[in-house]
Amino acid sequence: MVGLLVLVGLAVLAMPVLLIVALVSVSGLKRRVATLEAQVAQLRAARAAAPAPAPASQAAGAPVVDEGPTLADLLRDAAPPPRATPAPVQAAPGRTAGPPPIPPAPQAPTPTPTPTPAAPHIPPRPPRPAAPARPDFATRAVRAVQRWFTVGNVPVKIGMLVLFAGVAALLKYGADQGWFTLPPELRLAGVAAAALGALVFAWRKRESNRVFALSLQGGAIGVLLLVVFAAFKIFGLMPVGAAFALSIALVAGAGMLAVLQDAKALAVFALLAGFLAPIWLSTGSGNHVALFSYYAVLNAAIVGIAWYKSWRLLNLLGFVFTFGIGTAWGLFDYAPEKYGTTQPFLALFFVFYLLIPLLFARRQPASRRDFIDGCLVFGMPLVAFSLQAGLMRGGTFADSRLPLAFCALGLGVLYAGLAWLLHRRRNYDVLAQSYALLAVGFATLAVPLALSAQATACVFALEGAALVWLGLKQSRLLPQLTGAGLQMAAALAFSLARADAWSSGGFEATAHPMFANAPFMSALLIALAGLASAWSYRGRLGAVAGLYYLWGLAWWLGNGVIEIERYLSHRDEPDAMLAFAALTGWLAAEAHRRRPSSALAWTTLAALACAVPLAIWQSDVHQQPFAGHGVWAWLAYAVLGVRSLLCLRDSEHRLAGAGQFVWWLVWPMVASLLMAWLPDWLQGMGQGWTAGLIALPWLVVVALALFRWGWLSAPLGERFDGWRTPLLGVLFAALALWWVGSLFVAGGAAPLPWIPVVNPLELAQLAVLVLLLRWWVPEDRSLPPAKIVLLSSMAFVWVTSVVLHAVHHWGGVPWNGGLLAGSLAQTSLTVVWSVLGVLGWVIGSRRGQRMLWLGGAVLMGVVLVKLVSVDRQHLGNLLGIGSFIAYGLLCTVVGYLAPAPPRRIETEEATA
């Protein structure tokens, strides 16, 4: 009974084959209809070519209607009349006289060209008078102190300073002696209330007594800052967040009051109060994070004020207090373990006082922007770099000067960028030149800090690149040869030194940061020198430029690979290699976008393609490409790869299509590796899921190429249309290899029950056939016979595979070499093949398709040979007997329905 149920179920499997047959029939009908349409078009064309009979009106001699003047008449009328008065023209008999001639219009006089006014004479600019001699710094300081104590409301100034100091000292002394019996909350609240009252009173007097009001406002805000800091630091009544927020509010309020009232004195008072408060109220706890956070708030206020006012004194005071107190703290209290909590503040203060000179120059009139704040422009980076060197004096940086060299190099790059930006703007020449000098100085300082005696020799490679450039500029051969020799000598010296270091174990990877070590930087210099020389030779000597480019690229790749192998574990190596390859391809694409070169385009193409072996390496190391750091590596590959394709598109290079072609082959392969790992990770899933999921990404890309080509053609667009057929060919070739291999997989669908066709493996196999049919049979043409035979053969093989899988899963026969030797498998194949042959016979006869009828007949003949040679061995059981009976009955049915093939003449008449 089970065998009969199997046979009935397998009979349903003939439906896909019938679908293919139906599609073939439809294609034949389309061909016949196209032939008929062509014949009808020929008849219509022949009929249209016959001469048309003349109209009846012309045949009867009807008068011809005057259609108006011809082109010659219009040209004749438009010609200027002669000077003599013409005689009146008599109307011809039978025609109406035309209108009288139009007198010629008077000619306009020829316009006289306006003479160009001469350029006004610009008198020579008188010589600029010599600047008067300026007093020295000591004289100016004495005068400033004298002016401060003699101008304005001097008693208020002195009184507020003394009162401020006294209140601060009293608060501290009383707290130390325990004099106050009131709770600290009430005491601080009373002081804050008094300060607020003074602030309100001063605000109301800002118009009537400006100097007094401004001084009182500054002192009141300073007292409020003292109260906040005392509540936080001394009494612990306020959390750090609230104290920080109130400090920001008070300093910002002081800045707003100073800007609104244009009061520099108020800003100075608030700044002094703010900077002195933590010093007076210090308890010696050494909480430098709180101290520098507070100073960061004050400096942010200074930057905000500098946005609106060019108060140089305020900027200098902030700089002196910030870096002066920071230097004093570093000398007496800094320890290497505090580096992590100190470095961010130094960087923040550097940014603050880098912006302030720019804002100061921006606030100056256009004619005075050559007046710069030299104390901050030159003094700040030197002081900040000295403090940076002090921070790196011990701890992890004690044995290496390379981090400090990177700091110097970073400052050089920063100031070079600022110089370049300001050079493009008007009236900033002095500031731009100052930044350019700082850039050169810091870049020069970075070399001896970064490179040892051995690595310094590699600087000669850059010197060699400079000689190459100079020789090309001057068209001299000797400097070019000397530059090449210097680069070769530097490379040889570096290689010998590194070989000695490796043999003696002189380099430990753990002692130097990755990429931030002398060997890497030295090799990088050699690579950059070669690439720079290649750039110099471009457009002049292509062969020499190519050699230099290969030289530089080899050093670049070798340096990166060695660094990755030296510092990373075996598990992380393929991920880092993928990110490094993506970076290399992107850099080459960006350079190619600006100056197209085939070598650069090939580099980008190779970088995109090398993702395939790297993905396989990733799967071998950590089971799937996206495990570990692989997800970040592939994210970098995706972002940089898209940008690389955009660069190739903008350059319109012939390899742009090849790059996108490789791109759409990499991603289905990577996704297949991930899908192959997924069932093992989920556990309990059969092999059919693994095989089906492996094919799924390729099927998706094929479906997009067939139905949504616009999604795959981006970013090239129409220029990628020529790659559609090659891309589909490669995709189907990969699917064909998978399809053949999947035929030998058992295809279990666990945890789901196995059902013929409706299981992951066979659905994927059927999808391959359907998509292939869709590609080969577009809507506007029929399928060639060779492809019909190939598709029919694949469909027959697939149906056979479905039958054998059904025997394995439903019949319980093991999936091995003995499957075909069993009687159940042979009987099932006999019945299914016979059903297919009968269907081909009957449908071919009914539809007049001789080729389909012959195909069914050949299949029935193959079944007959199988019965005689194979199935006769199983006549001793019911299954073997059933196969013979089923074949005989089916042949009987065919003999009744379609005993003979359709006549060829009927087919010919139908197509005629």
PDB file of N, CA and C in Angstrom, residues 402 450-452 454-455 458 494 498 502 507 512 516-525 555 559 563 566-567:
ATOM      1  N   LEU A 402      57.953  58.191  20.254  1.00  0.00           N
ATOM      2  CA  LEU A 402      57.113  58.202  19.052  1.00  0.00           C
ATOM      3  C   LEU A 402      55.744  58.848  19.284  1.00  0.00           C
ATOM      4  N   ALA A 450      60.497  61.016  16.104  1.00  0.00           N
ATOM      5  CA  ALA A 450      59.871  59.755  15.692  1.00  0.00           C
ATOM      6  C   ALA A 450      60.886  58.697  15.289  1.00  0.00           C
ATOM      7  N   LEU A 451      61.950  59.091  14.655  1.00  0.00           N
ATOM      8  CA  LEU A 451      62.817  58.122  14.006  1.00  0.00           C
ATOM      9  C   LEU A 451      64.126  57.966  14.749  1.00  0.00           C
ATOM     10  N   SER A 452      64.552  56.712  14.841  1.00  0.00           N
ATOM     11  CA  SER A 452      65.851  56.419  15.421  1.00  0.00           C
ATOM     12  C   SER A 452      66.922  56.649  14.370  1.00  0.00           C
ATOM     13  N   GLN A 454      68.590  54.456  12.750  1.00  0.00           N
ATOM     14  CA  GLN A 454      68.367  53.590  11.583  1.00  0.00           C
ATOM     15  C   GLN A 454      67.197  54.098  10.748  1.00  0.00           C
ATOM     16  N   ALA A 455      66.106  54.481  11.427  1.00  0.00           N
ATOM     17  CA  ALA A 455      64.927  54.900  10.690  1.00  0.00           C
ATOM     18  C   ALA A 455      65.114  56.257  10.050  1.00  0.00           C
ATOM     19  N   CYS A 458      65.771  56.469   6.404  1.00  0.00           N
ATOM     20  CA  CYS A 458      64.681  56.342   5.440  1.00  0.00           C
ATOM     21  C   CYS A 458      64.139  57.690   4.997  1.00  0.00           C
ATOM     22  N   PHE A 494      67.324  49.784   5.153  1.00  0.00           N
ATOM     23  CA  PHE A 494      66.215  49.429   6.044  1.00  0.00           C
ATOM     24  C   PHE A 494      66.043  47.911   6.111  1.00  0.00           C
ATOM     25  N   ARG A 498      66.459  45.683   9.530  1.00  0.00           N
ATOM     26  CA  ARG A 498      65.336  44.928  10.083  1.00  0.00           C
ATOM     27  C   ARG A 498      65.656  43.441  10.148  1.00  0.00           C
ATOM     28  N   TRP A 502      65.384  41.344  13.591  1.00  0.00           N
ATOM     29  CA  TRP A 502      64.547  40.149  13.735  1.00  0.00           C
ATOM     30  C   TRP A 502      65.371  38.930  14.146  1.00  0.00           C
ATOM     31  N   PHE A 507      63.250  43.446  18.371  1.00  0.00           N
ATOM     32  CA  PHE A 507      61.972  44.168  18.292  1.00  0.00           C
ATOM     33  C   PHE A 507      60.890  43.317  18.925  1.00  0.00           C
ATOM     34  N   HIS A 512      55.842  48.305  21.580  1.00  0.00           N
ATOM     35  CA  HIS A 512      55.570  49.439  20.709  1.00  0.00           C
ATOM     36  C   HIS A 512      54.136  49.340  20.206  1.00  0.00           C
ATOM     37  N   ALA A 516      52.371  52.715  15.286  1.00  0.00           N
ATOM     38  CA  ALA A 516      53.095  53.832  15.893  1.00  0.00           C
ATOM     39  C   ALA A 516      54.448  53.345  16.352  1.00  0.00           C
ATOM     40  N   ASN A 517      55.252  52.839  15.428  1.00  0.00           N
ATOM     41  CA  ASN A 517      56.590  52.363  15.759  1.00  0.00           C
ATOM     42  C   ASN A 517      57.517  52.714  14.609  1.00  0.00           C
ATOM     43  N   ALA A 518      58.772  52.783  14.929  1.00  0.00           N
ATOM     44  CA  ALA A 518      59.758  53.241  13.956  1.00  0.00           C
ATOM     45  C   ALA A 518      59.845  52.362  12.706  1.00  0.00           C
ATOM     46  N   PRO A 519      59.844  51.026  12.815  1.00  0.00           N
ATOM     47  CA  PRO A 519      59.916  50.227  11.581  1.00  0.00           C
ATOM     48  C   PRO A 519      58.763  50.487  10.620  1.00  0.00           C
ATOM     49  N   PHE A 520      57.558  50.572  11.153  1.00  0.00           N
ATOM     50  CA  PHE A 520      56.414  50.821  10.266  1.00  0.00           C
ATOM     51  C   PHE A 520      56.521  52.190   9.603  1.00  0.00           C
ATOM     52  N   MET A 521      56.850  53.209  10.385  1.00  0.00           N
ATOM     53  CA  MET A 521      56.941  54.551   9.821  1.00  0.00           C
ATOM     54  C   MET A 521      58.065  54.653   8.797  1.00  0.00           C
ATOM     55  N   SER A 522      59.156  53.960   9.037  1.00  0.00           N
ATOM     56  CA  SER A 522      60.265  53.999   8.094  1.00  0.00           C
ATOM     57  C   SER A 522      59.874  53.371   6.765  1.00  0.00           C
ATOM     58  N   ALA A 523      59.256  52.202   6.827  1.00  0.00           N
ATOM     59  CA  ALA A 523      58.809  51.569   5.588  1.00  0.00           C
ATOM     60  C   ALA A 523      57.737  52.403   4.892  1.00  0.00           C
ATOM     61  N   LEU A 524      56.913  53.072   5.674  1.00  0.00           N
ATOM     62  CA  LEU A 524      55.897  53.938   5.077  1.00  0.00           C
ATOM     63  C   LEU A 524      56.534  55.089   4.315  1.00  0.00           C
ATOM     64  N   LEU A 525      57.617  55.635   4.852  1.00  0.00           N
ATOM     65  CA  LEU A 525      58.318  56.708   4.143  1.00  0.00           C
ATOM     66  C   LEU A 525      58.859  56.222   2.800  1.00  0.00           C
ATOM     67  N   TRP A 555      55.863  48.202  -1.272  1.00  0.00           N
ATOM     68  CA  TRP A 555      56.263  48.566   0.080  1.00  0.00           C
ATOM     69  C   TRP A 555      55.046  48.855   0.955  1.00  0.00           C
ATOM     70  N   ASN A 559      54.388  46.389   4.026  1.00  0.00           N
ATOM     71  CA  ASN A 559      54.455  47.000   5.352  1.00  0.00           C
ATOM     72  C   ASN A 559      53.174  46.739   6.143  1.00  0.00           C
ATOM     73  N   GLU A 563      52.873  44.295   9.510  1.00  0.00           N
ATOM     74  CA  GLU A 563      52.401  44.897  10.760  1.00  0.00           C
ATOM     75  C   GLU A 563      51.212  44.132  11.323  1.00  0.00           C
ATOM     76  N   ARG A 566      52.381  40.823  12.779  1.00  0.00           N
ATOM     77  CA  ARG A 566      53.221  40.981  13.963  1.00  0.00           C
ATOM     78  C   ARG A 566      52.389  41.272  15.203  1.00  0.00           C
ATOM     79  N   TYR A 567      51.311  42.013  15.061  1.00  0.00           N
ATOM     80  CA  TYR A 567      50.588  42.498  16.234  1.00  0.00           C
ATOM     81  C   TYR A 567      49.286  41.760  16.509  1.00  0.00           C
TER      82      TYR A 567
END
